Short mmCIF file of C-alpha atoms in Angstrom, two decimals:
data_model
loop_
_atom_site.label_atom_id
_atom_site.label_comp_id
_atom_site.label_asym_id
_atom_site.label_seq_id
_atom_site.Cartn_x
_atom_site.Cartn_y
_atom_site.Cartn_z
CA MET C 826 56.64 -4.60 -3.08
CA PRO C 827 54.03 -5.69 -0.54
CA ARG C 828 54.44 -6.71 3.06
CA THR C 829 53.89 -10.35 2.24
CA GLY C 830 53.98 -13.33 4.57
CA ARG C 831 53.19 -11.43 7.76
CA LEU C 832 51.23 -14.24 9.37
CA THR C 833 53.76 -16.92 8.50
CA THR C 834 56.58 -14.75 9.79
CA ALA C 835 54.63 -13.85 12.91
CA THR C 836 54.41 -17.48 14.02
CA ALA C 837 58.15 -17.75 14.52
CA LEU C 838 58.51 -14.16 15.61
CA LEU C 839 56.17 -14.08 18.60
CA ALA C 840 58.28 -16.29 20.82
CA ALA C 841 61.39 -14.29 19.97
CA ILE C 842 59.75 -11.00 20.89
CA SER C 843 58.45 -12.47 24.14
CA ALA C 844 62.02 -13.05 25.26
CA LEU C 845 62.59 -9.30 25.16
CA ALA C 846 59.95 -8.56 27.76
CA THR C 847 62.20 -8.87 30.79
CA ALA C 848 65.20 -7.24 29.13
CA CYS C 849 63.69 -4.11 27.60
CA THR C 850 62.34 -1.30 29.71
CA GLY C 851 62.42 1.42 27.11
CA GLN C 852 63.09 5.14 27.29
CA GLY C 853 61.13 8.21 26.39
CA ALA C 854 62.03 11.62 25.04
CA ASP C 855 62.37 12.95 28.59
CA THR C 856 64.77 10.19 29.72
CA ALA C 857 66.89 9.70 26.57
CA SER C 858 70.15 11.45 27.37
CA ASP C 859 71.91 11.77 24.03
CA ASP C 860 72.33 15.11 22.29
CA PRO C 861 70.63 14.94 18.85
CA LYS C 862 72.91 17.76 17.67
CA ALA C 863 76.12 15.87 18.48
CA ASP C 864 78.01 13.97 15.81
CA VAL C 865 76.65 10.45 15.82
CA THR C 866 76.23 7.37 13.64
CA LEU C 867 72.92 5.50 13.74
CA THR C 868 72.35 1.93 12.61
CA PHE C 869 69.13 1.41 10.66
CA TRP C 870 67.89 -2.07 9.74
CA HIS C 871 65.11 -2.71 7.25
CA GLY C 872 63.66 -5.63 5.32
CA TRP C 873 63.63 -4.37 1.73
CA SER C 874 65.86 -6.35 -0.60
CA ALA C 875 65.03 -5.53 -4.25
CA PRO C 876 67.64 -3.22 -5.83
CA SER C 877 65.05 -0.51 -6.57
CA GLU C 878 63.77 -0.62 -2.98
CA ALA C 879 67.26 -0.52 -1.44
CA ARG C 880 68.12 2.40 -3.71
CA ALA C 881 64.96 4.25 -2.61
CA ILE C 882 65.98 3.83 1.05
CA GLU C 883 69.50 5.06 0.33
CA GLU C 884 68.13 8.13 -1.48
CA ASN C 885 65.88 8.97 1.46
CA ILE C 886 68.78 8.54 3.89
CA ALA C 887 70.97 10.80 1.75
CA ARG C 888 68.33 13.53 1.93
CA PHE C 889 68.10 13.07 5.70
CA GLU C 890 71.87 13.29 6.17
CA LYS C 891 71.97 16.47 4.08
CA ALA C 892 69.34 18.02 6.38
CA HIS C 893 71.09 16.62 9.51
CA PRO C 894 74.84 16.85 8.74
CA ASN C 895 75.78 15.73 12.25
CA ILE C 896 73.94 12.40 11.92
CA LYS C 897 75.27 9.59 9.76
CA VAL C 898 73.17 6.49 9.11
CA LYS C 899 74.58 3.03 8.53
CA VAL C 900 71.90 1.13 6.62
CA THR C 901 71.51 -2.65 6.52
CA GLY C 902 68.80 -4.08 4.28
CA ASN C 903 67.21 -7.49 3.78
CA MET C 904 67.01 -7.99 7.55
CA THR C 905 64.41 -10.49 8.68
CA ASP C 906 62.47 -10.00 11.88
CA ASP C 907 64.23 -13.04 13.35
CA LYS C 908 67.63 -11.39 12.81
CA ILE C 909 66.35 -8.11 14.20
CA ASN C 910 65.04 -9.73 17.36
CA GLN C 911 68.19 -11.75 17.90
CA ALA C 912 70.18 -8.52 17.76
CA LEU C 913 67.77 -6.71 20.08
CA ARG C 914 68.01 -9.54 22.62
CA ALA C 915 71.80 -9.49 22.47
CA GLY C 916 71.96 -5.70 22.74
CA GLY C 917 75.27 -3.86 22.63
CA ASP C 918 76.88 -1.97 19.77
CA LYS C 919 75.81 -4.53 17.16
CA ALA C 920 72.09 -3.97 17.78
CA PRO C 921 70.22 -1.51 15.54
CA ASP C 922 69.07 1.88 16.77
CA VAL C 923 66.20 2.15 14.30
CA VAL C 924 64.18 -0.68 12.82
CA SER C 925 61.65 -0.95 10.02
CA SER C 926 59.50 -4.08 10.10
CA PHE C 927 57.02 -5.62 7.69
CA THR C 928 55.38 -7.53 10.56
CA THR C 929 52.51 -5.18 11.30
CA ASP C 930 50.65 -7.99 13.03
CA SER C 931 53.26 -8.11 15.79
CA VAL C 932 53.05 -4.46 16.85
CA GLY C 933 51.14 -5.52 19.97
CA LYS C 934 54.10 -7.67 20.94
CA PHE C 935 56.61 -4.94 20.12
CA CYS C 936 54.75 -2.53 22.38
CA ASN C 937 53.82 -4.99 25.13
CA SER C 938 57.37 -6.31 25.48
CA ARG C 939 58.90 -2.82 25.31
CA ALA C 940 61.18 -4.02 22.52
CA PHE C 941 60.62 -0.62 20.91
CA ALA C 942 60.51 2.72 22.73
CA ASP C 943 57.20 4.54 23.18
CA LEU C 944 57.22 7.36 20.63
CA ASN C 945 54.45 9.39 22.27
CA PRO C 946 56.90 11.50 24.32
CA PHE C 947 58.98 12.17 21.21
CA LEU C 948 55.91 13.18 19.24
CA GLU C 949 54.77 15.52 22.01
CA LYS C 950 58.21 17.07 22.47
CA SER C 951 58.45 17.69 18.71
CA GLY C 952 54.95 19.18 18.53
CA VAL C 953 53.73 16.47 16.15
CA ASP C 954 49.98 15.84 16.45
CA LYS C 955 49.79 12.26 15.22
CA ALA C 956 46.01 12.44 14.72
CA LYS C 957 46.53 15.26 12.22
CA VAL C 958 49.48 13.61 10.48
CA PHE C 959 48.44 9.97 10.03
CA PRO C 960 45.18 8.34 8.90
CA ARG C 961 43.22 6.93 11.84
CA THR C 962 43.40 3.32 10.63
CA LEU C 963 47.19 3.41 10.38
CA LEU C 964 47.47 4.61 13.96
CA GLU C 965 45.34 1.65 15.02
CA TYR C 966 47.91 -0.89 13.86
CA THR C 967 50.99 1.03 15.04
CA GLU C 968 50.11 1.36 18.76
CA PHE C 969 48.88 -0.84 21.57
CA ASN C 970 47.25 0.16 24.85
CA GLY C 971 48.32 3.76 24.38
CA ASN C 972 51.94 2.86 23.62
CA GLN C 973 52.82 4.30 20.21
CA CYS C 974 55.89 2.10 19.83
CA THR C 975 55.91 2.34 16.02
CA LEU C 976 54.81 4.77 13.32
CA PRO C 977 53.57 4.01 9.78
CA LEU C 978 56.14 3.94 6.98
CA LEU C 979 54.09 3.71 3.79
CA ASN C 980 50.82 1.86 3.51
CA ASP C 981 49.26 -1.07 1.68
CA ALA C 982 45.64 -1.02 0.52
CA TYR C 983 43.88 -4.10 -0.83
CA GLY C 984 41.42 -4.13 -3.68
CA LEU C 985 40.65 -5.88 -6.95
CA VAL C 986 43.01 -6.02 -9.95
CA TYR C 987 41.30 -7.38 -13.03
CA ASN C 988 41.76 -8.31 -16.68
CA LYS C 989 39.69 -5.65 -18.44
CA THR C 990 40.17 -7.33 -21.81
CA ALA C 991 38.51 -10.48 -20.44
CA PHE C 992 35.73 -8.33 -18.95
CA ASP C 993 35.08 -6.70 -22.32
CA ALA C 994 35.06 -10.04 -24.13
CA ALA C 995 32.47 -11.35 -21.65
CA GLY C 996 30.32 -8.24 -22.00
CA ILE C 997 31.00 -7.12 -18.43
CA THR C 998 30.97 -3.34 -18.46
CA GLU C 999 32.07 -2.52 -14.90
CA PRO C 1000 33.70 -4.21 -11.90
CA PRO C 1001 31.34 -5.85 -9.41
CA ARG C 1002 30.32 -3.60 -6.53
CA THR C 1003 28.31 -6.09 -4.46
CA TRP C 1004 29.12 -9.64 -3.39
CA SER C 1005 26.25 -11.22 -5.33
CA ARG C 1006 27.42 -9.53 -8.51
CA PHE C 1007 31.00 -10.57 -7.69
CA VAL C 1008 29.92 -14.22 -7.68
CA GLU C 1009 28.12 -13.79 -11.01
CA VAL C 1010 31.15 -12.15 -12.64
CA ALA C 1011 33.57 -14.74 -11.25
CA GLN C 1012 31.41 -17.53 -12.67
CA LYS C 1013 31.05 -15.82 -16.04
CA LEU C 1014 34.82 -15.38 -16.35
CA THR C 1015 35.57 -19.00 -15.40
CA THR C 1016 36.40 -21.27 -18.35
CA PRO C 1017 36.79 -25.06 -17.92
CA ASP C 1018 39.46 -26.93 -19.81
CA ALA C 1019 38.67 -29.57 -22.44
CA SER C 1020 38.54 -32.36 -19.86
CA GLY C 1021 36.16 -30.50 -17.58
CA ASP C 1022 38.29 -31.59 -14.61
CA SER C 1023 40.24 -28.34 -14.44
CA TYR C 1024 40.24 -24.82 -15.86
CA GLU C 1025 41.71 -22.75 -18.59
CA ARG C 1026 40.92 -19.76 -16.42
CA VAL C 1027 39.11 -19.02 -13.17
CA GLY C 1028 37.33 -15.74 -12.65
CA LEU C 1029 38.93 -15.59 -9.20
CA MET C 1030 40.96 -17.94 -7.03
CA PRO C 1031 38.79 -17.72 -3.90
CA THR C 1032 40.57 -20.14 -1.57
CA PHE C 1033 42.46 -18.74 1.39
CA HIS C 1034 45.71 -20.25 0.15
CA GLY C 1035 45.37 -18.11 -2.97
CA TYR C 1036 48.15 -15.61 -2.28
CA GLU C 1037 46.65 -12.34 -0.95
CA THR C 1038 43.15 -13.75 -0.38
CA THR C 1039 43.06 -13.91 3.43
CA PRO C 1040 40.12 -14.03 5.86
CA MET C 1041 41.13 -10.66 7.29
CA ARG C 1042 41.10 -8.90 3.92
CA LEU C 1043 37.71 -10.32 3.00
CA ALA C 1044 36.28 -9.65 6.47
CA ALA C 1045 37.13 -5.95 6.11
CA GLN C 1046 34.34 -5.67 3.52
CA TRP C 1047 31.83 -6.63 6.25
CA SER C 1048 33.24 -3.97 8.67
CA PRO C 1049 33.90 -6.42 11.52
CA THR C 1050 34.65 -5.82 15.18
CA TYR C 1051 37.34 -8.27 16.26
CA PHE C 1052 37.19 -7.55 19.97
CA ALA C 1053 34.44 -6.49 22.36
CA ALA C 1054 34.71 -3.50 24.68
CA ASP C 1055 36.04 -5.75 27.45
CA GLY C 1056 38.85 -6.99 25.19
CA SER C 1057 37.42 -10.45 24.60
CA SER C 1058 37.35 -12.01 21.14
CA ASN C 1059 34.17 -11.06 19.29
CA LEU C 1060 34.11 -13.40 16.29
CA ALA C 1061 30.98 -15.34 17.27
CA ARG C 1062 29.05 -12.31 18.52
CA ASP C 1063 29.65 -10.17 15.42
CA PRO C 1064 27.66 -11.71 12.55
CA ALA C 1065 30.13 -10.20 10.07
CA PHE C 1066 32.53 -13.14 10.46
CA ALA C 1067 29.97 -15.90 9.92
CA LYS C 1068 28.56 -14.00 6.93
CA MET C 1069 31.99 -13.58 5.38
CA LEU C 1070 32.95 -17.22 5.88
CA THR C 1071 29.62 -18.42 4.50
CA ALA C 1072 29.90 -16.14 1.46
CA GLN C 1073 33.45 -17.28 0.73
CA LYS C 1074 32.53 -20.96 1.15
CA ASP C 1075 29.59 -20.52 -1.24
CA LEU C 1076 31.86 -18.81 -3.78
CA VAL C 1077 34.31 -21.71 -3.61
CA ALA C 1078 31.42 -24.09 -4.31
CA ALA C 1079 30.10 -21.93 -7.17
CA LEU C 1080 33.48 -22.01 -8.92
CA GLY C 1081 33.85 -25.78 -8.84
CA GLY C 1082 34.59 -26.76 -5.27
CA TYR C 1083 37.59 -26.71 -2.97
CA GLU C 1084 39.47 -29.76 -4.27
CA LYS C 1085 39.15 -28.81 -7.94
CA LEU C 1086 40.23 -25.22 -7.25
CA GLU C 1087 43.17 -26.31 -5.13
CA ARG C 1088 44.41 -28.68 -7.84
CA PHE C 1089 44.33 -25.78 -10.29
CA ARG C 1090 46.03 -23.47 -7.78
CA ASN C 1091 48.93 -25.90 -7.56
CA THR C 1092 49.71 -25.10 -11.21
CA PHE C 1093 50.29 -21.42 -10.45
CA GLY C 1094 53.68 -19.72 -10.74
CA ASP C 1095 55.39 -17.84 -7.95
CA GLU C 1096 53.51 -14.84 -6.58
CA TRP C 1097 56.43 -12.46 -7.19
CA SER C 1098 57.46 -13.67 -10.64
CA ALA C 1099 56.25 -13.09 -14.18
CA GLU C 1100 54.50 -16.46 -13.85
CA HIS C 1101 51.92 -15.14 -11.40
CA PRO C 1102 48.53 -16.60 -12.50
CA PHE C 1103 47.07 -13.14 -13.10
CA HIS C 1104 49.98 -12.32 -15.41
CA THR C 1105 49.59 -15.56 -17.36
CA GLY C 1106 45.81 -15.24 -17.74
CA LYS C 1107 44.91 -18.15 -15.48
CA VAL C 1108 43.04 -15.79 -13.15
CA ALA C 1109 40.85 -12.94 -14.39
CA MET C 1110 40.39 -11.12 -11.07
CA GLN C 1111 42.98 -10.92 -8.31
CA ILE C 1112 42.55 -9.74 -4.72
CA ASP C 1113 45.78 -7.81 -4.27
CA GLY C 1114 47.52 -4.59 -3.35
CA GLU C 1115 48.64 -1.48 -5.17
CA TRP C 1116 51.80 -3.19 -6.43
CA ARG C 1117 50.09 -5.84 -8.60
CA ALA C 1118 49.15 -3.65 -11.59
CA PRO C 1119 52.68 -2.25 -12.10
CA MET C 1120 54.16 -5.72 -11.60
CA ALA C 1121 51.81 -7.13 -14.25
CA LYS C 1122 52.81 -4.38 -16.66
CA GLU C 1123 56.48 -5.06 -16.00
CA ALA C 1124 55.77 -8.73 -16.78
CA GLY C 1125 54.54 -7.66 -20.22
CA VAL C 1126 50.99 -8.96 -20.03
CA GLY C 1127 49.03 -8.92 -23.27
CA PHE C 1128 45.80 -7.51 -21.90
CA GLU C 1129 44.45 -4.28 -20.43
CA ILE C 1130 44.60 -4.01 -16.64
CA ALA C 1131 42.15 -2.16 -14.40
CA THR C 1132 41.58 -1.88 -10.67
CA ALA C 1133 38.63 -1.41 -8.34
CA PRO C 1134 37.73 -1.73 -4.66
CA LEU C 1135 36.65 -5.14 -3.47
CA PRO C 1136 32.89 -5.70 -3.53
CA VAL C 1137 30.86 -5.24 -0.38
CA PRO C 1138 27.96 -7.28 1.01
CA ASP C 1139 24.70 -6.49 -0.74
CA ASP C 1140 23.26 -4.93 2.42
CA GLN C 1141 26.25 -2.56 2.68
CA ALA C 1142 26.23 -1.33 -0.91
CA GLY C 1143 26.54 2.27 0.25
CA ASP C 1144 30.00 1.51 1.72
CA TYR C 1145 31.52 0.47 -1.60
CA GLY C 1146 35.07 1.75 -1.86
CA LYS C 1147 36.36 0.56 1.50
CA GLY C 1148 39.04 -2.07 1.99
CA TYR C 1149 41.71 -3.58 4.20
CA LEU C 1150 44.79 -1.49 5.12
CA SER C 1151 48.16 -2.41 6.57
CA GLY C 1152 51.78 -1.48 5.94
CA THR C 1153 55.33 -1.19 7.17
CA VAL C 1154 56.16 0.13 10.65
CA MET C 1155 59.19 1.98 11.99
CA GLY C 1156 60.44 2.24 15.55
CA ILE C 1157 63.36 2.92 17.88
CA ALA C 1158 65.03 0.06 19.73
CA SER C 1159 64.52 0.43 23.48
CA GLY C 1160 68.15 -0.52 24.10
CA SER C 1161 69.52 2.26 21.89
CA ARG C 1162 71.59 4.93 23.62
CA LYS C 1163 71.02 7.31 20.72
CA GLN C 1164 67.25 7.65 20.93
CA ASN C 1165 67.01 11.41 20.44
CA ALA C 1166 69.08 11.19 17.28
CA ALA C 1167 67.16 8.08 16.24
CA TRP C 1168 63.92 10.01 16.64
CA GLU C 1169 65.17 12.60 14.15
CA LEU C 1170 65.49 9.82 11.56
CA VAL C 1171 62.12 8.25 12.40
CA LYS C 1172 60.41 11.65 12.38
CA TYR C 1173 61.91 12.51 9.00
CA MET C 1174 61.07 9.24 7.27
CA THR C 1175 57.53 8.94 8.66
CA THR C 1176 56.27 12.55 8.87
CA ASP C 1177 58.19 14.61 6.30
CA THR C 1178 55.82 14.95 3.33
CA ASP C 1179 58.55 15.15 0.68
CA ALA C 1180 60.35 12.12 2.13
CA VAL C 1181 57.16 10.03 2.31
CA VAL C 1182 56.09 10.97 -1.23
CA ALA C 1183 59.53 10.29 -2.70
CA PHE C 1184 59.63 6.86 -1.05
CA ALA C 1185 56.07 6.03 -2.15
CA ASN C 1186 56.83 7.05 -5.73
CA ALA C 1187 59.98 4.94 -5.76
CA ILE C 1188 58.49 1.65 -4.54
CA HIS C 1189 54.85 2.01 -5.66
CA ASN C 1190 53.26 1.97 -2.20
CA VAL C 1191 50.49 4.13 -0.79
CA PRO C 1192 51.74 7.11 1.27
CA SER C 1193 51.20 6.92 5.02
CA THR C 1194 50.46 10.54 5.95
CA LEU C 1195 47.40 12.63 5.20
CA ALA C 1196 49.50 15.35 3.57
CA ALA C 1197 51.41 12.90 1.35
CA LEU C 1198 48.14 11.34 0.14
CA GLU C 1199 47.14 14.74 -1.23
CA SER C 1200 50.57 15.85 -2.44
CA PRO C 1201 50.75 17.06 -6.08
CA ALA C 1202 54.19 15.43 -6.25
CA LEU C 1203 52.66 11.97 -5.82
CA ARG C 1204 52.70 10.07 -9.11
CA VAL C 1205 49.18 8.73 -9.67
CA THR C 1206 48.15 6.36 -12.45
CA PRO C 1207 44.49 5.37 -12.93
CA GLU C 1208 45.27 1.95 -11.47
CA PHE C 1209 47.03 3.44 -8.44
CA LYS C 1210 44.27 5.99 -7.76
CA THR C 1211 41.93 3.15 -6.77
CA PHE C 1212 44.19 2.24 -3.85
CA LEU C 1213 44.63 5.85 -2.78
CA ASP C 1214 40.84 6.13 -2.63
CA ILE C 1215 40.62 2.92 -0.57
CA ALA C 1216 43.23 4.34 1.83
CA ARG C 1217 41.17 7.52 2.21
CA HIS C 1218 37.81 5.79 2.64
CA PRO C 1219 36.42 6.44 6.15
CA LYS C 1220 35.26 2.83 6.52
CA SER C 1221 38.47 1.14 5.45
CA SER C 1222 39.81 -0.91 8.34
CA THR C 1223 42.67 -2.98 9.65
CA THR C 1224 43.28 -5.75 12.18
CA PRO C 1225 43.82 -4.37 15.70
CA ALA C 1226 47.02 -4.89 17.68
CA ARG C 1227 46.91 -7.36 20.55
CA ALA C 1228 49.34 -8.60 23.18
CA ASP C 1229 49.78 -11.88 21.31
CA GLY C 1230 50.61 -10.09 18.09
CA GLY C 1231 49.19 -11.89 15.06
CA THR C 1232 48.38 -15.16 16.82
CA TYR C 1233 44.66 -14.40 16.89
CA GLN C 1234 44.75 -13.93 13.11
CA LEU C 1235 46.49 -17.27 12.67
CA THR C 1236 43.77 -18.89 14.78
CA LEU C 1237 41.03 -17.33 12.66
CA THR C 1238 42.84 -18.33 9.47
CA ASP C 1239 43.15 -21.96 10.58
CA PHE C 1240 39.41 -22.01 11.25
CA ALA C 1241 38.71 -20.43 7.85
CA TYR C 1242 40.77 -23.16 6.16
CA ALA C 1243 38.53 -25.76 7.78
CA VAL C 1244 35.37 -23.92 6.74
CA GLU C 1245 36.27 -23.66 3.07
CA LYS C 1246 37.20 -27.35 2.95
CA GLY C 1247 33.75 -28.25 4.26
CA ASP C 1248 35.03 -29.60 7.59
CA VAL C 1249 32.85 -27.26 9.69
CA ALA C 1250 29.15 -28.04 9.99
CA ASP C 1251 28.27 -25.23 12.40
CA ILE C 1252 30.15 -21.99 11.67
CA PRO C 1253 28.78 -19.98 14.66
CA ALA C 1254 29.70 -22.77 17.08
CA GLY C 1255 33.13 -23.01 15.51
CA LEU C 1256 33.63 -19.27 15.85
CA ALA C 1257 32.73 -19.53 19.54
CA ARG C 1258 35.44 -22.17 20.00
CA THR C 1259 37.84 -19.92 18.09
CA ASP C 1260 36.97 -17.04 20.43
CA ARG C 1261 37.86 -19.17 23.44
CA GLN C 1262 41.21 -20.11 21.94
CA ILE C 1263 41.99 -16.49 21.10
CA ASP C 1264 41.10 -15.34 24.61
CA THR C 1265 43.30 -18.06 26.10
CA ASP C 1266 46.26 -17.12 23.91
CA ILE C 1267 45.97 -13.43 24.71
CA ALA C 1268 45.70 -14.13 28.45
CA LYS C 1269 48.93 -16.17 28.26
CA ALA C 1270 50.67 -13.37 26.34
CA LYS C 1271 49.71 -10.84 29.01
#
């Protein structure tokens, strides 16, 4: 399952993490005093809730305990970030030692507030060269200002999942590689209903409320730079953002306009059910992650499914294959008095190739280490291979960590909502205002 709802969760989470700043000072490998070879029980909290996911965690923990017979792990699943942060603020024996979070966007807050311990000393003491273990982009979203307070635990890549049967019927022989071709294909696959006021099918739901279609995932295809060298917001100065917003707004217009599309979107089923609009044939192309194709197959769709990278701007055709990356993170609570033992668990789950591959195979996510990406034990379907290739692409990117966590992304998203609705007459000027708001929010967070 994907790491869905990060931005929504981050809104409520940021204030909670801020409260930790004065309470958490953190430890390092040189100051943690516990003996990792002593008999100990760790508490590990994670957010997975589906039976198959919980089972995959338990299987990984069982393998860890077999390799570390002195360490027992008490696992609690389906833990929200709010619950985690409440426990971290309270401290004591009821707080977790190890945490896995879906809220990648808040890593900057985790690090800045010292809610999680800096793992750099642990990595160094263990002889783990993180640059040789993890893809560069994943390291970007798991550290902040040199503080590696989390490590990647599996990875999400975003691309295009499409109805190949519909493509074939329309005479479309390959997925679109450039944005201009993407618009053409989306229009060709769009079928109005009998009234002409709605649709039988849209080639793509392009609005930013359309599940996984976010400004950040589209912007990745333009290879943007979110922040300048001095740390200030760079949205207005980098033409990538204005180009992306203009292209998306034009696509919305080409497919019938914002209001018409939003009325149709309101007929969609739940994103995580068999009634997802891609499953039911209401949408021919879906911007989504590696989980969508297997979910569609489990839903019993009556058409052939294929996957591809998202298209790139026409002037960046040579970069086709790149995409947006994010994922789950894992860290050690700063208040834990069992940090050396906790590090053994974190090290195993995030760096052990067999453990990473087994977990990726079990829950259909992209592996988060370079070795696991190339492992012959990794189960690879044609649909899944697309996302592995996106994860490996040298120009795939993510959203950088900042002291205010994901607030800057929320600010950009709010502006993008206004653009697609037609409420913004001057996109560059609006981006400049957005920059000022982002800079103000980050200054307050610091």
